[in-house]
PDB file of C-alpha atoms in Angstrom:
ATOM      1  CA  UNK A  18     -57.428-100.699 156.169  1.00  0.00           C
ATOM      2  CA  UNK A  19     -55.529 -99.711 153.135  1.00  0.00           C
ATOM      3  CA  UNK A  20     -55.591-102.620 151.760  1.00  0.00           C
ATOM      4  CA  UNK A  21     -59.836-101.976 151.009  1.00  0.00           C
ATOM      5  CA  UNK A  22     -58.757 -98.527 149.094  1.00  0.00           C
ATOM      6  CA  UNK A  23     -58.579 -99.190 145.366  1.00  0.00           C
ATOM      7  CA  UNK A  24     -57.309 -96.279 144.312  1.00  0.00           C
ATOM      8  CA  UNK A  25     -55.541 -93.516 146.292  1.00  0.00           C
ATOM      9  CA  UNK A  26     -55.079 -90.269 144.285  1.00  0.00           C
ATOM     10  CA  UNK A  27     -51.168 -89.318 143.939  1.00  0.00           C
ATOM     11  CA  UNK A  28     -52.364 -85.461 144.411  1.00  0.00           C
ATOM     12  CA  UNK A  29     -53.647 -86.319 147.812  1.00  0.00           C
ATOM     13  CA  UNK A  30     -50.605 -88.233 149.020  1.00  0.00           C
ATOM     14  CA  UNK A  31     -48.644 -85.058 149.509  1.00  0.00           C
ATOM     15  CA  UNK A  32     -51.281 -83.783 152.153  1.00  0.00           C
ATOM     16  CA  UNK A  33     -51.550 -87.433 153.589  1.00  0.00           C
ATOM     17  CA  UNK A  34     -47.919 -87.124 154.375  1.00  0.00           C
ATOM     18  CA  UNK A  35     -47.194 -83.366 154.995  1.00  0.00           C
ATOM     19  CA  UNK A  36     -44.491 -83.610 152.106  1.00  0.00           C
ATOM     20  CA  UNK A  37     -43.784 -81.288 148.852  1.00  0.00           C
ATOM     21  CA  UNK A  38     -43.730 -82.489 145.768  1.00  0.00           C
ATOM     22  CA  UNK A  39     -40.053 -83.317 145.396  1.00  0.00           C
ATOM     23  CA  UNK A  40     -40.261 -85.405 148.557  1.00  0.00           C
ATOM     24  CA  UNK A  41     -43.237 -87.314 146.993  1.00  0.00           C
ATOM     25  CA  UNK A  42     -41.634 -88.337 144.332  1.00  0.00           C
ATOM     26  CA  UNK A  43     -38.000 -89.393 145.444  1.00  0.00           C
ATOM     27  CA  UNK A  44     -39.955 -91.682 147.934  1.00  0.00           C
ATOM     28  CA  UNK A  45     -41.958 -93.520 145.180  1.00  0.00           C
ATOM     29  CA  UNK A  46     -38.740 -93.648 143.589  1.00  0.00           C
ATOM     30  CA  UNK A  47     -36.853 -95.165 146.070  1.00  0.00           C
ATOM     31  CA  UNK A  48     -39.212 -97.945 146.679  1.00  0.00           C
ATOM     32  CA  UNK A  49     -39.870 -98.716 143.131  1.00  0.00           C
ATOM     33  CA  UNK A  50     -43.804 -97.841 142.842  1.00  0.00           C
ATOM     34  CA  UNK A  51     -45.013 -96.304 139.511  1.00  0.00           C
ATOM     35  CA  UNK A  52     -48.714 -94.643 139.690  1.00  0.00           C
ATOM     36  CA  UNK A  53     -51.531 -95.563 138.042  1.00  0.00           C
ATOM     37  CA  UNK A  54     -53.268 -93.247 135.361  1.00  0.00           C
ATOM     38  CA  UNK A  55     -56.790 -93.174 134.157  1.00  0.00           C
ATOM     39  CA  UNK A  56     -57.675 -90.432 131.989  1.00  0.00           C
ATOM     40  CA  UNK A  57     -56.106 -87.587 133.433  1.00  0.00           C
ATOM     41  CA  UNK A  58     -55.789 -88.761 137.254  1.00  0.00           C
ATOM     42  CA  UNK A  59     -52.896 -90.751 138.417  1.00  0.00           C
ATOM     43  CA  UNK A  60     -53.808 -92.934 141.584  1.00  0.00           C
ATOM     44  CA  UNK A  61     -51.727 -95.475 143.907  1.00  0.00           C
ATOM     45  CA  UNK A  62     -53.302 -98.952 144.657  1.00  0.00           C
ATOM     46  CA  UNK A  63     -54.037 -99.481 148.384  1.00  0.00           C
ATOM     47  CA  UNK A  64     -51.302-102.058 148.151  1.00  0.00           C
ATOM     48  CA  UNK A  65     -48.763 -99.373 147.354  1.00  0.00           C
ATOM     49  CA  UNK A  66     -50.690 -97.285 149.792  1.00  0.00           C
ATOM     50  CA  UNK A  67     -49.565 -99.392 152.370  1.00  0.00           C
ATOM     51  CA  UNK A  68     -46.062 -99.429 151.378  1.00  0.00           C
ATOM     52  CA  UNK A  69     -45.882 -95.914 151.151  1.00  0.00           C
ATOM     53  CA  UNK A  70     -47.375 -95.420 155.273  1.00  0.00           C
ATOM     54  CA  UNK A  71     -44.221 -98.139 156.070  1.00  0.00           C
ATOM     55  CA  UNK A  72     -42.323 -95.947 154.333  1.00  0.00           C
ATOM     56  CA  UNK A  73     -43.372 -92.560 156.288  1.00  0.00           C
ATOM     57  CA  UNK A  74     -43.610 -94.229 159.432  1.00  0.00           C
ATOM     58  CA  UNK A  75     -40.252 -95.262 159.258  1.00  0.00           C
ATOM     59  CA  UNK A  76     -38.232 -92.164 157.855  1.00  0.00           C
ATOM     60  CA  UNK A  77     -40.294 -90.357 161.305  1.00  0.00           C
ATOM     61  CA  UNK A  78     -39.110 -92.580 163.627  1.00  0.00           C
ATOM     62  CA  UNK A  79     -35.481 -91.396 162.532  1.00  0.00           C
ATOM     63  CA  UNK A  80     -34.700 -94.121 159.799  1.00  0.00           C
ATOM     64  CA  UNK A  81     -33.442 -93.238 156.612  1.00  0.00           C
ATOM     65  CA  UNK A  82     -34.171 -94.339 153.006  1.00  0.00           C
ATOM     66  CA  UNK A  83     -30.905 -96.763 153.302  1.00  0.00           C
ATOM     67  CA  UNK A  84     -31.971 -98.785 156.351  1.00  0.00           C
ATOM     68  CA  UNK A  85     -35.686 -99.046 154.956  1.00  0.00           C
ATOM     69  CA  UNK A  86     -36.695-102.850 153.929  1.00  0.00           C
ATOM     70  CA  UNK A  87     -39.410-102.112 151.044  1.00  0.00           C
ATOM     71  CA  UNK A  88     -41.471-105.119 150.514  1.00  0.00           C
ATOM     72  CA  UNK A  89     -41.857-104.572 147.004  1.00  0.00           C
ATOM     73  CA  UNK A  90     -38.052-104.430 146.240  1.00  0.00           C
ATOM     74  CA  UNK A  91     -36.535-107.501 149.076  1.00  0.00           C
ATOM     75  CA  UNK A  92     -39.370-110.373 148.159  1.00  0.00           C
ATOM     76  CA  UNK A  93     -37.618-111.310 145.219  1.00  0.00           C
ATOM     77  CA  UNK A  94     -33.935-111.130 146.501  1.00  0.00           C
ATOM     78  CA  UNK A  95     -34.659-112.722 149.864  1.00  0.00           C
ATOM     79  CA  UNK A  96     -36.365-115.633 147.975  1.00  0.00           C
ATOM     80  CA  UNK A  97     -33.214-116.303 146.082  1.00  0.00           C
ATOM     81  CA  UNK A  98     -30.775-115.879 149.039  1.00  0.00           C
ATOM     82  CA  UNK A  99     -32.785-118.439 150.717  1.00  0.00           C
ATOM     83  CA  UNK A 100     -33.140-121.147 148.259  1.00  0.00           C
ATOM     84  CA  UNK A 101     -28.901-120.759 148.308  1.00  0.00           C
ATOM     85  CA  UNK A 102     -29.103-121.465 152.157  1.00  0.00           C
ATOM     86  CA  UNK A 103     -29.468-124.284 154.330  1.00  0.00           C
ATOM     87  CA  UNK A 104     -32.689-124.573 156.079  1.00  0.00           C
ATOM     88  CA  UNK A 105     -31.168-123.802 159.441  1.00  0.00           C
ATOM     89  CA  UNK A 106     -28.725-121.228 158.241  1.00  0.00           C
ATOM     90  CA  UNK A 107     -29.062-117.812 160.032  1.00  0.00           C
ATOM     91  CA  UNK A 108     -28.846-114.644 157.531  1.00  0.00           C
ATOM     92  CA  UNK A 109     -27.813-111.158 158.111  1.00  0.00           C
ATOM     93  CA  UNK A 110     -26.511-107.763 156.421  1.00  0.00           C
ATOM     94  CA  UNK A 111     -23.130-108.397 157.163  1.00  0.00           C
ATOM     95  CA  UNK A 112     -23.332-111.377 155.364  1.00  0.00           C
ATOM     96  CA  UNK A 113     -21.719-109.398 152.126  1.00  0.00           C
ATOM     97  CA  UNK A 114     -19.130-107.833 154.198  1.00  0.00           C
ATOM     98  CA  UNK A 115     -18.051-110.875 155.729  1.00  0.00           C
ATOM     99  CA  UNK A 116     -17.734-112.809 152.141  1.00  0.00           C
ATOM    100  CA  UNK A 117     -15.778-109.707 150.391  1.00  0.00           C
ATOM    101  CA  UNK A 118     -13.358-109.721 153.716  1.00  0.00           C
ATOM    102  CA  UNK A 119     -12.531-113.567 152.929  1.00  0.00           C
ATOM    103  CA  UNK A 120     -12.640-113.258 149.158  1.00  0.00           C
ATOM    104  CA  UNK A 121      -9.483-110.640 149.643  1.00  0.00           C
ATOM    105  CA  UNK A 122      -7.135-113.670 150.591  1.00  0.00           C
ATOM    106  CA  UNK A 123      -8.580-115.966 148.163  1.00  0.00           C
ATOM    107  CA  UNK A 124      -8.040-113.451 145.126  1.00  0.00           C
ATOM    108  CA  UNK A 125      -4.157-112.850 146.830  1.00  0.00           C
ATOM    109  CA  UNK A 126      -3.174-116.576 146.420  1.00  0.00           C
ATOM    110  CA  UNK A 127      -5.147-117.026 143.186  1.00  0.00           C
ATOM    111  CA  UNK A 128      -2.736-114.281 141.532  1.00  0.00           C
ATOM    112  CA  UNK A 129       0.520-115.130 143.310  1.00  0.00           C
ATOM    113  CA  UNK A 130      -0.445-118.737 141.712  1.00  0.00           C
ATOM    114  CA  UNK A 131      -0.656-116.657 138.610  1.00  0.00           C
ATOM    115  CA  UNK A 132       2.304-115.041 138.836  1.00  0.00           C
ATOM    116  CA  UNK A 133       4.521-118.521 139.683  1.00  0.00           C
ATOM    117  CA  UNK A 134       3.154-119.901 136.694  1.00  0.00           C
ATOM    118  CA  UNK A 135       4.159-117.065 133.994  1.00  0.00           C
ATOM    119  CA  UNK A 136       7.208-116.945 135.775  1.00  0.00           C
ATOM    120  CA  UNK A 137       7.840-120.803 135.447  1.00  0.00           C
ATOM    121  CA  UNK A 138       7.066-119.974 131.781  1.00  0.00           C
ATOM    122  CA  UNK A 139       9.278-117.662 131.129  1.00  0.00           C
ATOM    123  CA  UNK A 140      12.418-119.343 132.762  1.00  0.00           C
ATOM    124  CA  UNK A 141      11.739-122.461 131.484  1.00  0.00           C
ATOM    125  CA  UNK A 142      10.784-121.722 128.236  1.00  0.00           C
ATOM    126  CA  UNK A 143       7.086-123.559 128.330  1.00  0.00           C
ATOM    127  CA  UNK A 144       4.315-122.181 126.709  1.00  0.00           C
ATOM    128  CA  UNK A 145       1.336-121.637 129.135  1.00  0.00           C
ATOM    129  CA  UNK A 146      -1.172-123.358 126.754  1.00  0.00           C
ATOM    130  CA  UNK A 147       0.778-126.813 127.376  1.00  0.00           C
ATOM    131  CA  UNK A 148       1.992-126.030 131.139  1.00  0.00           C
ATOM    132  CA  UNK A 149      -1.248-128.657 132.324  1.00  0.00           C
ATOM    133  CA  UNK A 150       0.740-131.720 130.220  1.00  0.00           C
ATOM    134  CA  UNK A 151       3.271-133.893 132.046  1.00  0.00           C
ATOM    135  CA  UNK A 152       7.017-133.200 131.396  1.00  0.00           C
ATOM    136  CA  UNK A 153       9.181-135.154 129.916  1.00  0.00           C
ATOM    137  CA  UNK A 154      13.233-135.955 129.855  1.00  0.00           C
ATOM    138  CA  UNK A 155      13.127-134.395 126.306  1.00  0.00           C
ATOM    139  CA  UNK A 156      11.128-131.055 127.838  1.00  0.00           C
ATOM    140  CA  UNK A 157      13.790-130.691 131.026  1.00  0.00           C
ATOM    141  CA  UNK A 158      16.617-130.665 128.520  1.00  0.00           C
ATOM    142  CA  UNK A 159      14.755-128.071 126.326  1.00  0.00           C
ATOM    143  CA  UNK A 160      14.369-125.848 129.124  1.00  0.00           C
ATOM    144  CA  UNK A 161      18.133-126.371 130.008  1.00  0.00           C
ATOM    145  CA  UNK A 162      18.947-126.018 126.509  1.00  0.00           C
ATOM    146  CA  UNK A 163      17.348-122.055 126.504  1.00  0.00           C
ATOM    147  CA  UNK A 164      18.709-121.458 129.832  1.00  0.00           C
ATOM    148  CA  UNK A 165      22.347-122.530 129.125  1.00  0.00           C
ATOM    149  CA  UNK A 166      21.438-120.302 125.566  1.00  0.00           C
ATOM    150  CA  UNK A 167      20.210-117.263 126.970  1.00  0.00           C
ATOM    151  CA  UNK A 168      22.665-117.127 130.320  1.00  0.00           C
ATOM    152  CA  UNK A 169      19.621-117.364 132.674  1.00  0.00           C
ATOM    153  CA  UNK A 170      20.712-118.143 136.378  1.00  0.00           C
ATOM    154  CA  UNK A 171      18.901-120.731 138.142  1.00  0.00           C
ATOM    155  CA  UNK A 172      18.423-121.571 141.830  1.00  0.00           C
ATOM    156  CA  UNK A 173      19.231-124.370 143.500  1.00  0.00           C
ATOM    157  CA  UNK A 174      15.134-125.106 143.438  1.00  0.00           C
ATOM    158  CA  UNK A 175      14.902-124.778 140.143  1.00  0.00           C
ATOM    159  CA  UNK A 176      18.232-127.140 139.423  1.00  0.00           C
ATOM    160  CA  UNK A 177      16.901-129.379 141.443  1.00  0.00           C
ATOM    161  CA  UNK A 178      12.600-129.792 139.519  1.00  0.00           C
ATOM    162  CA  UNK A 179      15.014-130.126 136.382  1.00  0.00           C
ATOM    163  CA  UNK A 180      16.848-132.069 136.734  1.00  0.00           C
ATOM    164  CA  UNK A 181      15.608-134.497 140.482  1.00  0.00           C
ATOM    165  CA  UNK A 182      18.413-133.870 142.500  1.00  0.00           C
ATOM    166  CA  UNK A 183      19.882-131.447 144.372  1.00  0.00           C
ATOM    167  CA  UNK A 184      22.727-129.392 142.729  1.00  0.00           C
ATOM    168  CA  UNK A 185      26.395-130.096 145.359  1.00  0.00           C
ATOM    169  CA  UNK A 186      29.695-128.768 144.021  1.00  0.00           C
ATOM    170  CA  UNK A 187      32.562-131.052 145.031  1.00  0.00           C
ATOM    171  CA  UNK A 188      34.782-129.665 147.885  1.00  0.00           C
ATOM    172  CA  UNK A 189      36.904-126.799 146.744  1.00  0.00           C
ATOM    173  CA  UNK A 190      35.325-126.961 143.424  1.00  0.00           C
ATOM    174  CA  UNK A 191      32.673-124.317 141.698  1.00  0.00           C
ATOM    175  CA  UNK A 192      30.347-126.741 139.724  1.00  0.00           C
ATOM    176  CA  UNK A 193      28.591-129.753 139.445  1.00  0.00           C
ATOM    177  CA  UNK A 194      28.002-132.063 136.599  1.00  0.00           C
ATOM    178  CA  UNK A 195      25.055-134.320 135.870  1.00  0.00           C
ATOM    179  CA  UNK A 196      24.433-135.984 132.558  1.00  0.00           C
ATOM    180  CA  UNK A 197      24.706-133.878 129.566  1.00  0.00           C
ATOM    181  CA  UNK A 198      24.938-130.563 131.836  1.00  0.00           C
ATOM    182  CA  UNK A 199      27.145-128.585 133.964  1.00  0.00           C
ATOM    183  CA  UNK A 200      25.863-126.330 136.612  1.00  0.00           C
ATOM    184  CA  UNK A 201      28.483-123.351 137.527  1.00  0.00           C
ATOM    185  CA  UNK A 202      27.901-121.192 140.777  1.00  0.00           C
ATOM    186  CA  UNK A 203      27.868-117.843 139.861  1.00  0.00           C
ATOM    187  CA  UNK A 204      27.172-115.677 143.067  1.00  0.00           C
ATOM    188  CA  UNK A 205      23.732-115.195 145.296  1.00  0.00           C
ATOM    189  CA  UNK A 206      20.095-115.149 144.368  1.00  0.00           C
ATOM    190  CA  UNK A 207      18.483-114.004 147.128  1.00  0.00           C
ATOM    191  CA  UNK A 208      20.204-115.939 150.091  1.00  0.00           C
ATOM    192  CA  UNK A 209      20.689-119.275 147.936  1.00  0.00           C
ATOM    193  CA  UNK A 210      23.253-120.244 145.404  1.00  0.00           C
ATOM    194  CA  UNK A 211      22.629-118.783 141.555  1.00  0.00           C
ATOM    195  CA  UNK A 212      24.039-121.625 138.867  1.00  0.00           C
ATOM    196  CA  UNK A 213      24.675-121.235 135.572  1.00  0.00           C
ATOM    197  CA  UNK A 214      24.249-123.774 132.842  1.00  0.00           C
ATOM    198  CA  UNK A 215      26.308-125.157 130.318  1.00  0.00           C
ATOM    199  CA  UNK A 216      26.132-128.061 128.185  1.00  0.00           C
ATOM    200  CA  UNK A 217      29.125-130.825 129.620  1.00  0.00           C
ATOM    201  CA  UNK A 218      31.554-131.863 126.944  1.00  0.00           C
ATOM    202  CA  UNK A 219      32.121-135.069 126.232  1.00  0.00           C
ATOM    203  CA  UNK A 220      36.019-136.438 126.585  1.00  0.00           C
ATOM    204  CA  UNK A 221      36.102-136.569 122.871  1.00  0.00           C
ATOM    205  CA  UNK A 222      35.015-133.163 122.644  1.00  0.00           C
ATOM    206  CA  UNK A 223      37.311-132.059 125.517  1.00  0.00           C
ATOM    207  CA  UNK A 224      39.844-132.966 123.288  1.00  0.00           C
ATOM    208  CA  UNK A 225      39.037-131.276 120.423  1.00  0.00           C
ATOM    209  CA  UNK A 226      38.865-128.420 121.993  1.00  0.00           C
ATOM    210  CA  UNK A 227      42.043-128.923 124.181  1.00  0.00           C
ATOM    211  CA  UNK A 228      43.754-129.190 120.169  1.00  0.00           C
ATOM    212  CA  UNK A 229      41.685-126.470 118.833  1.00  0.00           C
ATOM    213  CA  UNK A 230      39.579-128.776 116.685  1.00  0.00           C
ATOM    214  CA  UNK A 231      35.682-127.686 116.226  1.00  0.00           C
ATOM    215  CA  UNK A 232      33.782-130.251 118.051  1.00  0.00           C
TER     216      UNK A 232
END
């Protein structure tokens, strides 16, 4: 029957409803409907009428402005969740609480994948802009070059992605030798071994040092 009234006048609505002024007014508010003016008289459509009833009717029953579904504020939200959902998928309010409980784990292992790759970074001496490129021989010994340079201690992990094998001292010796670098233990990291780098000598060089030559 509402829906027949053109115009409803917004001074009457207060008497319709048994509600001051204040009330009036956070209620249009809350459901988003702005009165009408002509002239000097502001008026509701029956349309809005018949929100507003929904409205009262609901906050007597015990509801509260929170729980209320306005029609004029959901149609255009509930059209777009439902073009983003299957045809047979079932949609509820704790649809948002279940997605921010899962995206909690997501966002962990997004930023401890973060944090591996700064800190391969700053070990290793790569610049983050060219960490996606493949690495080459030449790049591995770069990175071993700054290490041995700056006195950073590796683990065995690390030894091992530079340079393919596994780091094993000999028995009843401290370090281990591949190619043009030495790998020293030198105490713990963690529960694993820590090595230090240094650049092997060559037997020529050996020598020269051995005589006090500069290599």
């Amino acid at each position: 029957m509402n829906q027949e009234i053109d115009k409803f006048p917004l001074k009457d609505l207060q008497s319709r409803y048994d509600i001051g002024r204040t009330a009036l007014y956070e209620r249009l508010k809350h459901i988003n409907i702005k009165a009408n003016k002509e002239g000097r008289s502001s008026f509701v459509s029956g349309e809005q009428l018949e929100e507003l009833d929904r409205l009262h009717n609901h906050l007597e029953g015990g509801g509260t402005f929170e729980d209320f579904e306005s029609l004029s504020t959901t149609g255009n939200s509930q059209e777009a969740i439902s073009l983003k959902s299957s045809p047979n998928s079932s949609l509820n309010v704790h649809r948002t609480n279940s997605w921010e409980a899962e995206r909690e784990p997501l966002l962990e292992v997004l930023i401890d994948a973060m944090k591996q790759s700064f800190h391969y970074a700053i070990t290793y001496g790569v610049s983050l802009p060219n960490a996606g490129k493949p690495v080459t021989a030449i790049d591995r010994h770069q990175q071993l070059k700054v290490a041995a340079e700056e006195g950073w201690l590796l683990t065995t992990l690390e030894v091992k992605e530079l340079i393919g094998v596994k780091p094993q001292a000999g028995k009843g010796e401290n370090k281990y030798t591949r190619g043009s670098w030495t790998f020293i233990k030198s105490g713990k990291i963690g529960r694993g071994t820590a090595w230090r780098v240094e650049r092997s000598m060559s037997p020529e060089n050996r020598m020269k040092r051995i005589e006090g030559l500069p290599d």
